[in-house]
Amino acid sequence: MSLTFEHVTLGQRVLFGTGKAADNLAAEVRRFGAQRVMVIASESEAAIAGQVTAGIEAALNYDDVAPHVPIEKAEKARTAAAEHGIDLLVCVGGGSTTGLAKAIALTTGLPIVAVPTTYAGSEATNVWGLTEAARKTTGVDDKVLPATVIYDASLTLSLPVELSVASGLNGMAHCIDSMWGPRVDPINQALAAEGIRALNQGLPGIVQDPQGLQGREQALYGAYLSAVAFASAGSGMHHKICHVLGGTWNMPHAQTHATVLPYVLAFNAPAAPDAAERIAAAFGTTDAVDGLNRLREQLDAPKALKDYGFAEENIAEAVDLILPVIPASNPRPGTKENLAALLRAATAGDDPKTLTDL
Ligand code: NAD
C-alpha cells in the first residue's frame, strides 16, 4: 500500500526540565521582550505560580479561574488584560487555567507561555473551549496555541495520586483516540504510540513513589506527546462520548475519560487491527485491551461512570446525543444498540472485554 498523507505540525517551543521552570520562564519573558505580563493561576495553583514566577515581574496576577471557561469569566479576564495593557500571558496550572489564557488569546491575539501542572495537555493544542448557559463550545484557532510550553515535573508533585492517575489516563485517551481520529496519519500515530509507552511507564511510577520525579517526568513527556498527537488527529469516538457526558451531566473531565477509555478501546480494537497492534506494542503486550487493563489495575483506575454521577436512566438520552457526532473515521460503526451496550458496561464498570463481540 502506498504511503500518502497530509500532516500539519503546529509550531511551538517546548522547554522541558525538572527544577528549571522559573529560569526558563524568566528567559522566555526576556526573549519576548514582554513588559506587561499577566500571570494566570487559580487560587489552588497560586503557590506553584509564585514559585515559577519568582524571577519575573507581573503587571497582573489573575486567579478568577473556573472549570470549562465560563464565558463571563473569559470576558472579565479579557477586560482585565486590556485595562492593564498586557503584552504576554503566562498561565500556570491545569487545563482550566490554560483554557482561560486561550480564551483571552482568542480575541486579543496575545502570545501565551504555558506552564502546565497536570497531564491534561491543553497547552499543546490549538483547541479552545468556552461554556455559555451550561453548553460547552469548542473551536480551533492557531491564535490560542501557546507559543512556548515550559514543563517541570517538580510542579506536579503536589497533584494528588488519584488526580494524577485520572489526568494521566486523560492523556492516554488522547493517544488511543488519535489512532482512529478523523485526521489520523503515520506521524500522529507514531507520536501517540510513544505517548502510550511513556504514560504506561510513568503512571505506575507515580503510584509507587508519588514524590519521586522519574514517573512524573515520563508522565509529563507522555502527556505532551498525547496532546500533540490528538491536536493533529482530531477527536475520535472516545472524545465525542466524554464531551457529551461532561457537558450534559457535568461529569468530572479526567475521571470520565479514565473510565470510558477501556470500553471504547475494546469496542474499536477488533475493527482496527493495525491500530490495535500498535497500541499493544506500545504497552509491551500482544493485546491492546489487556495492555490497558493491566495498567489500569496497577493504577487502581476509576472504574464505573455511576461513581461519578452518571445513571443508567441517562443512557437513552446520551445515545441520541452521541450517535450523530461519532466521526465517520471510527473503525466500528456506532448503532443505538451497540452504543447503549457500551454505555451500560461503562456505567456499571463491567469487564470491557464483553464489548469485543458486539
Ligand atoms: P483542572 O485544570 O480543572 O485542574 C483540576 C484541579 O487540580 C484544580 O482544582 C486545580 O487547581 C488543581 N491542580 C492543578 N495542578 C495542580 C498541582 N500541580 N497540584 C495540586 N493541584 C493542582 O483540570 P485538568 O484535568 O487539568 O483540565 C481539565 C480542563 O482542561 C477541562 O475543561 C478540559 O476540557 C480542558 N482541556 C482542554 C484541552 C484542549 O485542547 N483545549 C485538552 C485537555 C483538557
Short mmCIF file of N, CA and C and ligand atoms in Angstrom, two decimals, residues 42 44-45 48 68 94-97 102 117-118 120-122 125 127-128 136 155-156 158-160 163 174 253-254, ligand 1:
data_model
loop_
_atom_site.label_atom_id
_atom_site.label_comp_id
_atom_site.label_asym_id
_atom_site.label_seq_id
_atom_site.Cartn_x
_atom_site.Cartn_y
_atom_site.Cartn_z
N SER A 42 -5.16 29.59 39.23
CA SER A 42 -6.29 29.57 40.17
C SER A 42 -5.75 29.70 41.59
N SER A 44 -5.88 27.66 44.01
CA SER A 44 -5.18 26.47 44.49
C SER A 44 -3.86 26.25 43.76
N GLU A 45 -3.62 26.99 42.68
CA GLU A 45 -2.35 26.88 41.96
C GLU A 45 -1.40 28.05 42.29
N ILE A 48 2.23 27.36 43.50
CA ILE A 48 3.12 26.89 42.42
C ILE A 48 3.47 28.08 41.52
N HIS A 68 -13.95 24.62 32.65
CA HIS A 68 -14.64 24.74 31.36
C HIS A 68 -14.87 26.18 30.89
N GLY A 94 -3.57 23.72 35.61
CA GLY A 94 -4.16 22.63 34.82
C GLY A 94 -4.89 23.15 33.59
N GLY A 95 -5.67 22.26 32.98
CA GLY A 95 -6.36 22.60 31.74
C GLY A 95 -7.34 23.76 31.89
N SER A 96 -7.92 23.94 33.07
CA SER A 96 -8.87 25.04 33.26
C SER A 96 -8.16 26.39 33.17
N THR A 97 -6.97 26.46 33.77
CA THR A 97 -6.19 27.71 33.76
C THR A 97 -5.67 27.99 32.35
N LYS A 102 -6.22 30.77 26.90
CA LYS A 102 -6.60 30.60 25.50
C LYS A 102 -7.79 31.51 25.14
N THR A 117 0.57 22.05 35.01
CA THR A 117 0.81 21.35 36.27
C THR A 117 -0.05 20.09 36.40
N THR A 118 -0.74 19.71 35.32
CA THR A 118 -1.45 18.42 35.26
C THR A 118 -1.06 17.76 33.93
N ALA A 120 -3.30 17.18 31.46
CA ALA A 120 -4.45 17.38 30.56
C ALA A 120 -4.02 17.63 29.12
N GLY A 121 -2.92 18.35 28.92
CA GLY A 121 -2.37 18.51 27.57
C GLY A 121 -2.90 19.68 26.77
N SER A 122 -3.77 20.51 27.34
CA SER A 122 -4.35 21.62 26.58
C SER A 122 -3.26 22.54 26.01
N THR A 125 -2.28 22.11 22.26
CA THR A 125 -3.30 22.08 21.19
C THR A 125 -3.73 23.50 20.82
N VAL A 127 -6.86 24.09 20.31
CA VAL A 127 -8.30 23.96 20.57
C VAL A 127 -8.68 24.83 21.77
N TRP A 128 -9.72 25.65 21.64
CA TRP A 128 -10.24 26.42 22.76
C TRP A 128 -11.62 25.88 23.14
N LYS A 136 -21.10 23.75 26.36
CA LYS A 136 -19.68 23.97 26.06
C LYS A 136 -19.49 23.97 24.55
N LEU A 155 6.69 20.51 39.49
CA LEU A 155 5.46 21.27 39.73
C LEU A 155 4.25 20.35 39.85
N THR A 156 4.42 19.09 39.46
CA THR A 156 3.28 18.16 39.54
C THR A 156 3.33 17.30 40.80
N SER A 158 2.69 18.01 43.75
CA SER A 158 1.56 18.27 44.67
C SER A 158 0.23 17.74 44.12
N LEU A 159 0.22 17.28 42.88
CA LEU A 159 -1.02 16.74 42.32
C LEU A 159 -1.30 15.39 42.98
N PRO A 160 -2.42 15.26 43.72
CA PRO A 160 -2.67 14.02 44.45
C PRO A 160 -2.64 12.81 43.51
N LEU A 163 -5.75 12.09 41.36
CA LEU A 163 -5.94 13.04 40.26
C LEU A 163 -4.84 12.85 39.20
N HIS A 174 -6.06 10.60 24.86
CA HIS A 174 -5.65 11.37 23.67
C HIS A 174 -4.87 10.46 22.72
N HIS A 253 -13.94 15.92 34.29
CA HIS A 253 -13.28 15.70 32.99
C HIS A 253 -12.35 14.48 33.00
N ALA A 254 -11.32 14.53 33.84
CA ALA A 254 -10.28 13.49 33.78
C ALA A 254 -10.85 12.12 34.15
P1 NAD B 1 -8.18 21.42 36.14
O1 NAD B 1 -7.33 22.40 35.43
O2 NAD B 1 -9.58 21.83 36.42
O3 NAD B 1 -7.42 21.02 37.49
C1 NAD B 1 -8.01 20.13 38.41
C2 NAD B 1 -7.71 20.58 39.84
O4 NAD B 1 -6.34 20.35 40.13
C3 NAD B 1 -7.94 22.07 40.06
O5 NAD B 1 -8.53 22.25 41.31
C4 NAD B 1 -6.52 22.64 40.06
O6 NAD B 1 -6.42 23.83 40.80
C5 NAD B 1 -5.74 21.51 40.68
N1 NAD B 1 -4.31 21.44 40.33
C6 NAD B 1 -3.76 21.64 39.12
N2 NAD B 1 -2.44 21.40 39.17
C7 NAD B 1 -2.16 21.03 40.44
C8 NAD B 1 -0.96 20.62 41.10
N3 NAD B 1 0.20 20.51 40.47
N4 NAD B 1 -1.05 20.30 42.41
C9 NAD B 1 -2.23 20.35 43.05
N5 NAD B 1 -3.39 20.70 42.49
C10 NAD B 1 -3.36 21.05 41.18
O7 NAD B 1 -8.26 20.01 35.39
P2 NAD B 1 -7.46 19.39 34.16
O8 NAD B 1 -7.84 17.97 34.11
O9 NAD B 1 -6.02 19.76 34.21
O10 NAD B 1 -8.07 20.15 32.91
C11 NAD B 1 -9.40 19.92 32.51
C12 NAD B 1 -9.88 21.05 31.62
O11 NAD B 1 -8.99 21.23 30.52
C13 NAD B 1 -11.26 20.76 31.02
O12 NAD B 1 -12.02 21.96 30.98
C14 NAD B 1 -10.91 20.30 29.62
O13 NAD B 1 -11.98 20.50 28.71
C15 NAD B 1 -9.71 21.15 29.30
N6 NAD B 1 -8.84 20.54 28.27
C16 NAD B 1 -8.71 21.22 27.12
C17 NAD B 1 -7.91 20.69 26.11
C18 NAD B 1 -7.73 21.46 24.84
O14 NAD B 1 -7.03 21.01 23.95
N7 NAD B 1 -8.33 22.62 24.72
C19 NAD B 1 -7.22 19.48 26.31
C20 NAD B 1 -7.37 18.83 27.54
C21 NAD B 1 -8.18 19.38 28.52
#
